[in-house]
Amino acid sequence: MIYIDPPYNTNEDGFAYNDRFSRSAWLTFIKNRVDIAMDLLEDTGVILLQVSFHQYPYLRTLLDTMLGENRHVFDMNVLVRHPQRNLTVDKPFNDVMEYTLIYSKNPNFEMPKQVEEKKVDKYNQIVSVDGKPDEIREMGGKKVEIYFPNKISVKKVDPNKNNLHRETIRGSIREKNSSGRYYVANIEPLIEKYPASTLFKVPDIGDDGLGFRYFELPKKNLKNGAYYQGMPQSSKVTKKPYPNFMDFVEKYNSVNTEGVYSFRNGKKPEALVGKYIDIFTDIDDIVLDFFMGSATTQAVAMKMGRRFIGIEQMDYIETVSVPRLQKVIEGEQGGISKDVGWQGGGSFVYAELMEKNQGYLHDLQKATSVKELMRVYDRMKENADLDFRLDLEKFEEELPKLDSVEERRRELVKILDKNQLYYNYANIDDADVRDLITDSDYQFNKSFYNDRDGE
């Protein structure tokens, strides 16, 4: 499973991501990453992208076009703020929803179902009939016993697995349930011919082990009939489809108490990420999040026995993300810890890409004067990979004409080859690269890429 919580492009993101893209730039930003992400998914995998209303319809259109509508599983609507809150009186409406778009790798993906243990709570009816049936009738290929109301006793009692449950035949039950279909086809047409509440004992139907099922005509002044069924014997669980709505207001209200970092916007509750992990993964599956942020996804994956990969480009990975995971290993009890019985343990590997042009990019961004910028530029000319289209002689003629720090910074950033921000593993054995790497880092890379023999 891949779960990403990208910058929402609302100008309000609490993290240091660029949250002020033009819409087209933001969509391209997402598209390039989803293209690669889909290649990483197993055939049974899914990708989940959570966004706000600002970009939701545009992202949905993009993904349907990119991936195909047949790979769209559904969109989860998540209530994240209380609808009656009074903090947005200056806005045209209360923004209380977020949306998780869910797409599968395989167009034939089957959405998992909620699995619940069957309970006896609703089995609280006892039906008995007195004497012989008033009539026996062939109905739908079955010999059906018919009992008039004066011979019928229906009592509500304490729930028990040996009792019956009364199911009203309405809505989808009329078409998608075998008992409902039998009633509609064979019994409902007889409503005008028999008294209200007449009981039909139909043999060889249902999986409750009784060998029969009672069907009841509508009670007086009501329009829907019913049937009485025992507790099914074929399975100890019930499988139901997930709704496309979840209420996480309470968890969002307390999200800043989770982890080791607090910020105003952007952080997701562990329970929300845990819900998705529970639905779409099993123990030991791999969960990827390449907008790692405060490491919520990774923390939850660790607590739930999943393996994980987290990728983050911001410097706070050392002060926020990694420390949070270290606390998880120590057994911190925030978020879902108590719900899953988390006591600590586990491990993770933390590594950084070896900077190439990215180092110069950082230095250019940190420079506060033209003099500092020019010192970085001097180093760039010696060792950086510059854009192959650059006319260096012409560039150096024009550069002094730019007086402001921002103008000069922009032009210097532009000439860096963005495809060479980091050293590629394929070049690790090149002499000029090997000299820059310690022996321990060299061996770590070989081990990480399972390339002990240099192949």
Tab-separated table of C-alpha atoms in Angstrom:
chain	number	residue	atom	x	y	z
A	1	MET	CA	0.000	0.000	0.000
A	2	ILE	CA	1.095	3.551	-0.759
A	3	TYR	CA	-0.439	6.323	1.336
A	4	ILE	CA	0.484	9.908	0.607
A	5	ASP	CA	-0.631	13.137	2.191
A	6	PRO	CA	0.864	15.668	-0.262
A	7	PRO	CA	0.894	19.465	0.143
A	8	TYR	CA	-2.733	20.514	-0.267
A	9	ASN	CA	-1.825	23.607	-2.310
A	10	THR	CA	-3.933	25.892	-0.094
A	11	ASN	CA	-1.222	28.417	0.932
A	12	GLU	CA	-1.671	27.140	4.495
A	13	ASP	CA	0.393	23.954	4.871
A	14	GLY	CA	1.911	23.731	8.348
A	15	PHE	CA	5.095	22.078	7.098
A	16	ALA	CA	7.810	23.660	5.013
A	17	TYR	CA	6.607	22.184	1.725
A	18	ASN	CA	5.863	24.497	-1.189
A	19	ASP	CA	2.109	24.940	-0.722
A	20	ARG	CA	1.701	27.721	-3.286
A	21	PHE	CA	1.953	25.991	-6.649
A	22	SER	CA	-0.183	27.049	-9.561
A	23	ARG	CA	-2.793	24.368	-10.096
A	24	SER	CA	-1.143	23.044	-13.260
A	25	ALA	CA	2.265	22.917	-11.557
A	26	TRP	CA	0.783	21.117	-8.533
A	27	LEU	CA	-0.948	18.535	-10.729
A	28	THR	CA	2.269	17.948	-12.670
A	29	PHE	CA	4.122	17.634	-9.358
A	30	ILE	CA	1.696	14.899	-8.264
A	31	LYS	CA	1.520	13.186	-11.667
A	32	ASN	CA	5.282	12.684	-11.901
A	33	ARG	CA	5.334	10.998	-8.510
A	34	VAL	CA	2.255	8.838	-9.046
A	35	ASP	CA	3.727	7.583	-12.343
A	36	ILE	CA	6.714	6.175	-10.458
A	37	ALA	CA	4.660	5.046	-7.464
A	38	MET	CA	2.420	2.834	-9.590
A	39	ASP	CA	5.493	0.973	-10.864
A	40	LEU	CA	6.418	0.184	-7.263
A	41	LEU	CA	3.041	-1.304	-6.324
A	42	GLU	CA	2.433	-5.032	-6.149
A	43	ASP	CA	-0.352	-6.268	-8.406
A	44	THR	CA	-2.621	-6.493	-5.351
A	45	GLY	CA	-1.629	-3.044	-4.074
A	46	VAL	CA	-3.461	0.262	-3.799
A	47	ILE	CA	-2.422	3.912	-3.658
A	48	LEU	CA	-4.271	6.394	-1.444
A	49	LEU	CA	-3.964	10.173	-1.829
A	50	GLN	CA	-5.546	12.463	0.760
A	51	VAL	CA	-6.454	16.039	-0.213
A	52	SER	CA	-8.802	18.891	0.648
A	53	PHE	CA	-11.596	20.307	-1.492
A	54	HIS	CA	-9.215	22.823	-3.118
A	55	GLN	CA	-7.678	20.291	-5.517
A	56	TYR	CA	-9.902	17.229	-5.061
A	57	PRO	CA	-11.928	17.404	-8.322
A	58	TYR	CA	-8.862	18.255	-10.396
A	59	LEU	CA	-6.799	15.451	-8.869
A	60	ARG	CA	-9.652	12.971	-9.390
A	61	THR	CA	-9.845	13.925	-13.072
A	62	LEU	CA	-6.067	13.649	-13.455
A	63	LEU	CA	-5.883	10.214	-11.829
A	64	ASP	CA	-8.866	8.860	-13.756
A	65	THR	CA	-7.144	9.954	-16.956
A	66	MET	CA	-3.696	8.664	-15.937
A	67	LEU	CA	-4.635	5.377	-14.336
A	68	GLY	CA	-8.016	4.647	-15.877
A	69	GLU	CA	-11.431	4.899	-14.269
A	70	ASN	CA	-11.452	1.104	-13.948
A	71	ARG	CA	-8.656	1.394	-11.380
A	72	HIS	CA	-10.585	3.860	-9.227
A	73	VAL	CA	-11.801	1.925	-6.180
A	74	PHE	CA	-13.708	4.723	-4.428
A	75	ASP	CA	-13.195	8.027	-2.600
A	76	MET	CA	-13.360	8.077	1.180
A	77	ASN	CA	-15.015	11.185	2.630
A	78	VAL	CA	-13.421	12.018	5.972
A	79	LEU	CA	-15.042	14.402	8.456
A	80	VAL	CA	-12.085	16.228	10.016
A	81	ARG	CA	-13.701	19.248	11.697
A	82	HIS	CA	-16.967	19.721	13.556
A	83	PRO	CA	-19.678	21.075	11.248
A	84	GLN	CA	-20.906	23.498	13.920
A	85	ARG	CA	-17.550	25.018	14.788
A	86	ASN	CA	-17.540	28.822	15.028
A	87	LEU	CA	-14.005	29.483	13.850
A	88	THR	CA	-14.801	30.264	10.212
A	89	VAL	CA	-17.422	33.020	10.355
A	90	ASP	CA	-15.399	35.025	7.840
A	91	LYS	CA	-15.543	32.239	5.211
A	92	PRO	CA	-18.408	31.413	2.845
A	93	PHE	CA	-18.709	27.873	4.251
A	94	ASN	CA	-17.187	25.587	6.855
A	95	ASP	CA	-14.501	23.400	5.308
A	96	VAL	CA	-14.969	20.230	7.357
A	97	MET	CA	-14.215	17.402	4.890
A	98	GLU	CA	-11.128	15.846	3.365
A	99	TYR	CA	-11.023	13.201	0.658
A	100	THR	CA	-8.914	10.093	0.186
A	101	LEU	CA	-8.776	8.970	-3.435
A	102	ILE	CA	-8.124	5.225	-3.708
A	103	TYR	CA	-6.789	3.535	-6.847
A	104	SER	CA	-5.683	-0.054	-7.439
A	105	LYS	CA	-2.796	-1.426	-9.478
A	106	ASN	CA	-5.035	-4.163	-10.885
A	107	PRO	CA	-8.298	-3.096	-12.578
A	108	ASN	CA	-9.879	-6.318	-11.250
A	109	PHE	CA	-9.070	-5.434	-7.634
A	110	GLU	CA	-11.752	-6.511	-5.160
A	111	MET	CA	-12.397	-4.110	-2.316
A	112	PRO	CA	-12.015	-5.840	1.077
A	113	LYS	CA	-15.106	-6.114	3.266
A	114	GLN	CA	-15.620	-5.349	6.941
A	115	VAL	CA	-15.487	-8.601	8.857
A	116	GLU	CA	-17.557	-8.748	12.033
A	117	GLU	CA	-18.217	-11.637	14.364
A	118	LYS	CA	-21.845	-12.588	14.328
A	119	LYS	CA	-23.655	-11.590	17.508
A	120	VAL	CA	-26.825	-12.968	19.056
A	121	ASP	CA	-28.193	-9.500	19.944
A	122	LYS	CA	-30.853	-9.459	17.229
A	123	TYR	CA	-31.934	-13.093	17.663
A	124	ASN	CA	-34.725	-12.366	20.120
A	125	GLN	CA	-37.867	-13.879	18.557
A	126	ILE	CA	-39.597	-17.209	19.088
A	127	VAL	CA	-42.221	-18.295	16.558
A	128	SER	CA	-44.583	-21.191	17.172
A	129	VAL	CA	-47.660	-22.506	15.352
A	130	ASP	CA	-50.620	-24.415	16.801
A	131	GLY	CA	-51.887	-27.548	15.117
A	132	LYS	CA	-51.982	-28.413	11.453
A	133	PRO	CA	-51.548	-25.835	8.700
A	134	ASP	CA	-54.677	-24.174	7.356
A	135	GLU	CA	-53.471	-24.822	3.841
A	136	ILE	CA	-50.610	-26.451	1.947
A	137	ARG	CA	-49.715	-24.842	-1.363
A	138	GLU	CA	-47.121	-25.405	-4.106
A	139	MET	CA	-45.119	-22.170	-4.379
A	140	GLY	CA	-41.933	-21.744	-6.359
A	141	GLY	CA	-41.338	-25.481	-6.521
A	142	LYS	CA	-41.788	-25.950	-2.762
A	143	LYS	CA	-44.663	-27.335	-0.672
A	144	VAL	CA	-45.471	-24.463	1.651
A	145	GLU	CA	-47.492	-24.730	4.865
A	146	ILE	CA	-49.774	-21.737	5.478
A	147	TYR	CA	-50.933	-20.709	8.995
A	148	PHE	CA	-53.548	-18.049	9.703
A	149	PRO	CA	-52.943	-15.491	12.513
A	150	ASN	CA	-55.105	-17.319	15.077
A	151	LYS	CA	-52.657	-20.241	15.035
A	152	ILE	CA	-49.485	-18.186	15.311
A	153	SER	CA	-47.546	-17.073	18.386
A	154	VAL	CA	-44.599	-14.655	18.079
A	155	LYS	CA	-42.804	-13.694	21.286
A	156	LYS	CA	-39.912	-11.305	21.892
A	157	VAL	CA	-37.436	-12.828	24.367
A	158	ASP	CA	-33.878	-12.356	25.567
A	159	PRO	CA	-31.326	-12.821	22.759
A	160	ASN	CA	-30.073	-16.361	22.234
A	161	LYS	CA	-28.344	-18.181	19.398
A	162	ASN	CA	-31.278	-20.622	19.215
A	163	ASN	CA	-33.862	-17.880	18.633
A	164	LEU	CA	-34.948	-16.188	15.414
A	165	HIS	CA	-34.411	-12.736	13.943
A	166	ARG	CA	-37.222	-10.872	12.154
A	167	GLU	CA	-36.004	-9.230	8.910
A	168	THR	CA	-38.311	-6.769	7.164
A	169	ILE	CA	-38.332	-7.302	3.401
A	170	ARG	CA	-37.632	-3.903	1.873
A	171	GLY	CA	-35.015	-2.017	-0.098
A	172	SER	CA	-32.129	-4.069	-1.452
A	173	ILE	CA	-33.270	-7.174	0.447
A	174	ARG	CA	-36.071	-7.549	-2.094
A	175	GLU	CA	-33.546	-8.086	-4.916
A	176	LYS	CA	-30.174	-9.057	-3.448
A	177	ASN	CA	-31.269	-11.604	-0.869
A	178	SER	CA	-32.527	-15.098	-1.805
A	179	SER	CA	-35.266	-15.004	0.842
A	180	GLY	CA	-36.303	-11.541	-0.292
A	181	ARG	CA	-36.497	-12.661	-3.912
A	182	TYR	CA	-38.559	-15.716	-2.957
A	183	TYR	CA	-41.021	-13.554	-1.028
A	184	VAL	CA	-41.402	-11.020	-3.856
A	185	ALA	CA	-41.935	-13.721	-6.480
A	186	ASN	CA	-44.202	-16.115	-4.605
A	187	ILE	CA	-45.757	-14.655	-1.450
A	188	GLU	CA	-46.184	-10.915	-2.020
A	189	PRO	CA	-48.714	-11.487	-4.870
A	190	LEU	CA	-50.984	-13.205	-2.290
A	191	ILE	CA	-51.323	-10.222	0.067
A	192	GLU	CA	-54.945	-9.608	-0.961
A	193	LYS	CA	-55.895	-13.289	-0.686
A	194	TYR	CA	-54.837	-13.963	2.927
A	195	PRO	CA	-55.244	-12.148	6.253
A	196	ALA	CA	-52.558	-9.747	7.483
A	197	SER	CA	-49.702	-11.527	9.330
A	198	THR	CA	-50.437	-14.890	7.729
A	199	LEU	CA	-47.387	-17.161	8.117
A	200	PHE	CA	-45.836	-19.238	5.323
A	201	LYS	CA	-43.502	-22.075	6.353
A	202	VAL	CA	-41.180	-22.630	3.365
A	203	PRO	CA	-38.937	-25.742	3.409
A	204	ASP	CA	-35.313	-26.012	2.261
A	205	ILE	CA	-34.365	-22.359	2.337
A	206	GLY	CA	-31.700	-20.528	4.328
A	207	ASP	CA	-28.424	-21.637	5.923
A	208	ASP	CA	-29.461	-21.543	9.573
A	209	GLY	CA	-29.818	-25.315	9.887
A	210	LEU	CA	-33.576	-25.213	10.601
A	211	GLY	CA	-34.573	-26.744	7.290
A	212	PHE	CA	-37.299	-24.132	6.745
A	213	ARG	CA	-37.998	-20.404	6.981
A	214	TYR	CA	-41.103	-18.561	8.168
A	215	PHE	CA	-42.367	-15.740	5.926
A	216	GLU	CA	-44.956	-13.276	7.214
A	217	LEU	CA	-47.408	-11.162	5.243
A	218	PRO	CA	-47.459	-7.437	6.204
A	219	LYS	CA	-49.061	-6.621	9.523
A	220	LYS	CA	-52.274	-4.637	9.419
A	221	ASN	CA	-51.825	-1.152	7.906
A	222	LEU	CA	-48.199	-1.887	6.960
A	223	LYS	CA	-46.851	-2.592	3.477
A	224	ASN	CA	-43.714	-4.705	4.009
A	225	GLY	CA	-43.642	-8.383	4.773
A	226	ALA	CA	-40.900	-10.129	6.759
A	227	TYR	CA	-39.137	-13.412	7.327
A	228	TYR	CA	-37.761	-15.073	10.443
A	229	GLN	CA	-34.300	-16.595	10.235
A	230	GLY	CA	-32.082	-18.458	12.627
A	231	MET	CA	-28.400	-17.722	13.174
A	232	PRO	CA	-26.505	-18.683	9.968
A	233	GLN	CA	-24.339	-21.774	10.255
A	234	SER	CA	-22.135	-21.281	7.184
A	235	SER	CA	-19.850	-18.712	8.806
A	236	LYS	CA	-19.093	-17.215	12.196
A	237	VAL	CA	-18.540	-13.793	10.654
A	238	THR	CA	-20.500	-11.279	8.627
A	239	LYS	CA	-18.873	-9.418	5.728
A	240	LYS	CA	-20.202	-5.969	4.918
A	241	PRO	CA	-19.007	-3.261	2.512
A	242	TYR	CA	-17.234	-0.287	4.016
A	243	PRO	CA	-19.132	3.010	3.879
A	244	ASN	CA	-17.452	5.840	1.964
A	245	PHE	CA	-17.645	8.129	4.999
A	246	MET	CA	-15.686	8.207	8.255
A	247	ASP	CA	-15.990	10.596	11.204
A	248	PHE	CA	-12.544	11.399	12.618
A	249	VAL	CA	-13.328	14.784	14.195
A	250	GLU	CA	-12.426	13.624	17.698
A	251	LYS	CA	-9.079	12.200	16.570
A	252	TYR	CA	-8.224	15.332	14.578
A	253	ASN	CA	-8.967	17.472	17.636
A	254	SER	CA	-6.294	15.640	19.619
A	255	VAL	CA	-3.778	14.989	16.829
A	256	ASN	CA	-1.199	17.421	18.215
A	257	THR	CA	-0.714	15.179	21.247
A	258	GLU	CA	0.607	12.407	19.004
A	259	GLY	CA	4.265	11.965	18.156
A	260	VAL	CA	6.958	14.430	19.216
A	261	TYR	CA	6.171	17.386	16.959
A	262	SER	CA	3.277	19.843	17.022
A	263	PHE	CA	2.177	22.011	14.138
A	264	ARG	CA	-1.015	23.735	13.071
A	265	ASN	CA	-1.989	22.025	9.816
A	266	GLY	CA	-1.238	18.879	7.887
A	267	LYS	CA	-0.782	16.230	10.572
A	268	LYS	CA	-2.967	13.123	10.326
A	269	PRO	CA	-4.242	11.096	13.301
A	270	GLU	CA	-2.639	7.708	13.777
A	271	ALA	CA	-6.113	6.161	13.949
A	272	LEU	CA	-6.969	7.377	10.438
A	273	VAL	CA	-3.803	5.987	8.858
A	274	GLY	CA	-4.264	2.838	10.929
A	275	LYS	CA	-7.758	2.375	9.526
A	276	TYR	CA	-6.422	2.390	5.967
A	277	ILE	CA	-3.555	0.055	6.855
A	278	ASP	CA	-6.012	-2.320	8.510
A	279	ILE	CA	-8.305	-2.335	5.460
A	280	PHE	CA	-5.708	-2.736	2.721
A	281	THR	CA	-2.735	-4.604	4.213
A	282	ASP	CA	-1.744	-7.661	6.211
A	283	ILE	CA	1.028	-8.279	8.742
A	284	ASP	CA	4.509	-7.844	7.181
A	285	ASP	CA	3.185	-6.018	4.106
A	286	ILE	CA	5.156	-2.939	3.010
A	287	VAL	CA	3.656	0.540	3.354
A	288	LEU	CA	5.238	3.430	1.421
A	289	ASP	CA	4.769	7.140	2.128
A	290	PHE	CA	6.972	9.505	0.136
A	291	PHE	CA	5.670	12.645	1.847
A	292	MET	CA	6.873	11.364	5.210
A	293	GLY	CA	6.374	14.583	7.190
A	294	SER	CA	6.174	13.832	10.893
A	295	ALA	CA	6.348	10.047	10.230
A	296	THR	CA	2.760	9.226	11.187
A	297	THR	CA	2.468	6.535	8.506
A	298	GLN	CA	5.732	4.915	9.535
A	299	ALA	CA	4.889	5.065	13.254
A	300	VAL	CA	1.526	3.397	12.658
A	301	ALA	CA	3.006	0.770	10.336
A	302	MET	CA	5.587	-0.167	12.962
A	303	LYS	CA	2.944	-0.451	15.689
A	304	MET	CA	0.756	-2.614	13.445
A	305	GLY	CA	3.487	-5.036	12.384
A	306	ARG	CA	3.964	-3.742	8.857
A	307	ARG	CA	7.218	-2.939	7.140
A	308	PHE	CA	7.561	0.577	5.835
A	309	ILE	CA	9.449	2.970	3.606
A	310	GLY	CA	9.402	6.702	4.301
A	311	ILE	CA	10.925	9.397	2.091
A	312	GLU	CA	11.323	13.038	3.079
A	313	GLN	CA	13.160	15.905	1.395
A	314	MET	CA	13.001	18.429	4.247
A	315	ASP	CA	15.711	18.844	6.859
A	316	TYR	CA	13.306	18.255	9.757
A	317	ILE	CA	13.539	14.520	9.109
A	318	GLU	CA	16.405	14.599	11.629
A	319	THR	CA	14.535	16.643	14.230
A	320	VAL	CA	10.977	15.365	13.742
A	321	SER	CA	10.585	12.147	11.733
A	322	VAL	CA	13.513	10.092	13.014
A	323	PRO	CA	13.062	11.099	16.691
A	324	ARG	CA	9.399	10.102	16.496
A	325	LEU	CA	10.265	6.620	15.250
A	326	GLN	CA	12.908	6.299	17.948
A	327	LYS	CA	10.198	7.063	20.514
A	328	VAL	CA	7.977	4.402	18.946
A	329	ILE	CA	10.760	1.839	19.369
A	330	GLU	CA	11.055	2.917	23.015
A	331	GLY	CA	7.342	2.145	23.461
A	332	GLU	CA	5.632	5.567	23.418
A	333	GLN	CA	1.922	5.282	24.255
A	334	GLY	CA	0.345	7.970	22.071
A	335	GLY	CA	-1.941	7.513	19.080
A	336	ILE	CA	-3.017	3.895	18.521
A	337	SER	CA	-0.490	2.374	20.935
A	338	LYS	CA	-3.003	1.284	23.571
A	339	ASP	CA	-5.499	0.057	20.961
A	340	VAL	CA	-2.952	-2.318	19.402
A	341	GLY	CA	-1.121	-3.193	22.631
A	342	TRP	CA	2.118	-1.564	21.535
A	343	GLN	CA	5.009	-2.095	23.971
A	344	GLY	CA	7.940	-0.988	21.835
A	345	GLY	CA	10.570	-2.776	19.800
A	346	GLY	CA	11.356	-2.906	16.113
A	347	SER	CA	13.991	-1.106	14.087
A	348	PHE	CA	14.529	0.980	10.983
A	349	VAL	CA	17.379	2.051	8.731
A	350	TYR	CA	17.874	5.774	8.143
A	351	ALA	CA	19.944	6.861	5.153
A	352	GLU	CA	20.408	10.053	3.153
A	353	LEU	CA	21.101	10.508	-0.536
A	354	MET	CA	24.624	11.757	-1.157
A	355	GLU	CA	24.312	15.331	-2.341
A	356	LYS	CA	25.786	16.509	-5.601
A	357	ASN	CA	24.176	19.614	-7.076
A	358	GLN	CA	21.735	19.588	-4.186
A	359	GLY	CA	24.505	20.857	-1.935
A	360	TYR	CA	25.046	23.877	-4.152
A	361	LEU	CA	21.291	24.406	-4.281
A	362	HIS	CA	21.132	24.510	-0.484
A	363	ASP	CA	24.005	26.975	-0.328
A	364	LEU	CA	22.361	29.240	-2.910
A	365	GLN	CA	19.125	29.207	-0.983
A	366	LYS	CA	20.865	30.076	2.293
A	367	ALA	CA	22.970	32.936	0.848
A	368	THR	CA	21.915	36.400	2.053
A	369	SER	CA	24.156	38.598	-0.085
A	370	VAL	CA	25.486	38.845	-3.633
A	371	LYS	CA	28.997	38.200	-2.303
A	372	GLU	CA	27.901	34.892	-0.730
A	373	LEU	CA	26.128	33.895	-3.934
A	374	MET	CA	29.253	34.550	-5.999
A	375	ARG	CA	31.389	32.435	-3.668
A	376	VAL	CA	28.971	29.532	-4.237
A	377	TYR	CA	29.075	30.199	-7.985
A	378	ASP	CA	32.872	29.988	-8.005
A	379	ARG	CA	32.644	26.521	-6.457
A	380	MET	CA	29.890	25.542	-8.904
A	381	LYS	CA	32.144	26.324	-11.863
A	382	GLU	CA	34.796	23.991	-10.489
A	383	ASN	CA	32.706	20.928	-9.523
A	384	ALA	CA	28.990	21.271	-10.232
A	385	ASP	CA	27.138	19.705	-13.143
A	386	LEU	CA	25.737	22.661	-15.066
A	387	ASP	CA	22.896	22.641	-17.567
A	388	PHE	CA	24.331	21.478	-20.904
A	389	ARG	CA	22.472	24.276	-22.694
A	390	LEU	CA	24.340	26.958	-20.744
A	391	ASP	CA	26.448	29.460	-22.693
A	392	LEU	CA	28.875	30.189	-19.874
A	393	GLU	CA	30.565	33.140	-21.524
A	394	LYS	CA	27.276	34.890	-22.233
A	395	PHE	CA	25.957	34.011	-18.770
A	396	GLU	CA	28.930	35.664	-17.065
A	397	GLU	CA	28.429	38.781	-19.143
A	398	GLU	CA	24.801	39.084	-18.030
A	399	LEU	CA	25.116	37.995	-14.382
A	400	PRO	CA	26.751	41.233	-13.053
A	401	LYS	CA	23.808	43.202	-14.427
A	402	LEU	CA	21.537	41.580	-11.855
A	403	ASP	CA	21.741	43.729	-8.756
A	404	SER	CA	19.258	42.068	-6.398
A	405	VAL	CA	20.078	38.964	-4.398
A	406	GLU	CA	16.852	37.238	-5.493
A	407	GLU	CA	17.413	37.856	-9.212
A	408	ARG	CA	20.954	36.565	-9.075
A	409	ARG	CA	19.940	33.586	-6.933
A	410	ARG	CA	17.208	32.659	-9.411
A	411	GLU	CA	19.623	32.660	-12.350
A	412	LEU	CA	22.250	30.650	-10.512
A	413	VAL	CA	19.699	28.039	-9.476
A	414	LYS	CA	18.497	27.849	-13.072
A	415	ILE	CA	21.909	26.793	-14.468
A	416	LEU	CA	22.276	23.785	-12.156
A	417	ASP	CA	21.486	20.451	-13.812
A	418	LYS	CA	18.478	19.262	-11.767
A	419	ASN	CA	19.020	15.684	-12.942
A	420	GLN	CA	22.282	15.641	-11.000
A	421	LEU	CA	21.089	16.747	-7.559
A	422	TYR	CA	22.419	13.526	-5.997
A	423	TYR	CA	25.064	10.954	-6.825
A	424	ASN	CA	23.713	7.903	-8.614
A	425	TYR	CA	24.504	4.478	-7.195
A	426	ALA	CA	25.617	3.377	-10.652
A	427	ASN	CA	28.619	5.733	-10.275
A	428	ILE	CA	29.716	4.503	-6.852
A	429	ASP	CA	32.809	2.757	-8.211
A	430	ASP	CA	33.942	5.695	-10.342
A	431	ALA	CA	37.285	6.915	-9.033
A	432	ASP	CA	36.170	10.516	-8.480
A	433	VAL	CA	33.106	9.318	-6.557
A	434	ARG	CA	34.743	6.506	-4.575
A	435	ASP	CA	37.244	9.007	-3.153
A	436	LEU	CA	34.352	10.946	-1.594
A	437	ILE	CA	32.837	7.949	0.225
A	438	THR	CA	34.035	6.381	3.453
A	439	ASP	CA	34.616	2.638	3.482
A	440	SER	CA	31.686	2.120	5.852
A	441	ASP	CA	29.302	4.075	3.589
A	442	TYR	CA	30.575	2.143	0.587
A	443	GLN	CA	29.899	-1.207	2.273
A	444	PHE	CA	26.489	-0.009	3.475
A	445	ASN	CA	25.488	0.868	-0.101
A	446	LYS	CA	26.620	-2.515	-1.388
A	447	SER	CA	24.616	-4.235	1.320
A	448	PHE	CA	21.548	-2.005	0.863
A	449	TYR	CA	21.399	-2.683	-2.862
A	450	ASN	CA	22.336	-6.355	-2.368
A	451	ASP	CA	25.362	-5.826	-4.593
A	452	ARG	CA	28.173	-7.412	-2.613
A	453	ASP	CA	29.860	-8.654	-5.765
A	454	GLY	CA	29.566	-5.371	-7.636
A	455	GLU	CA	26.876	-6.726	-9.971
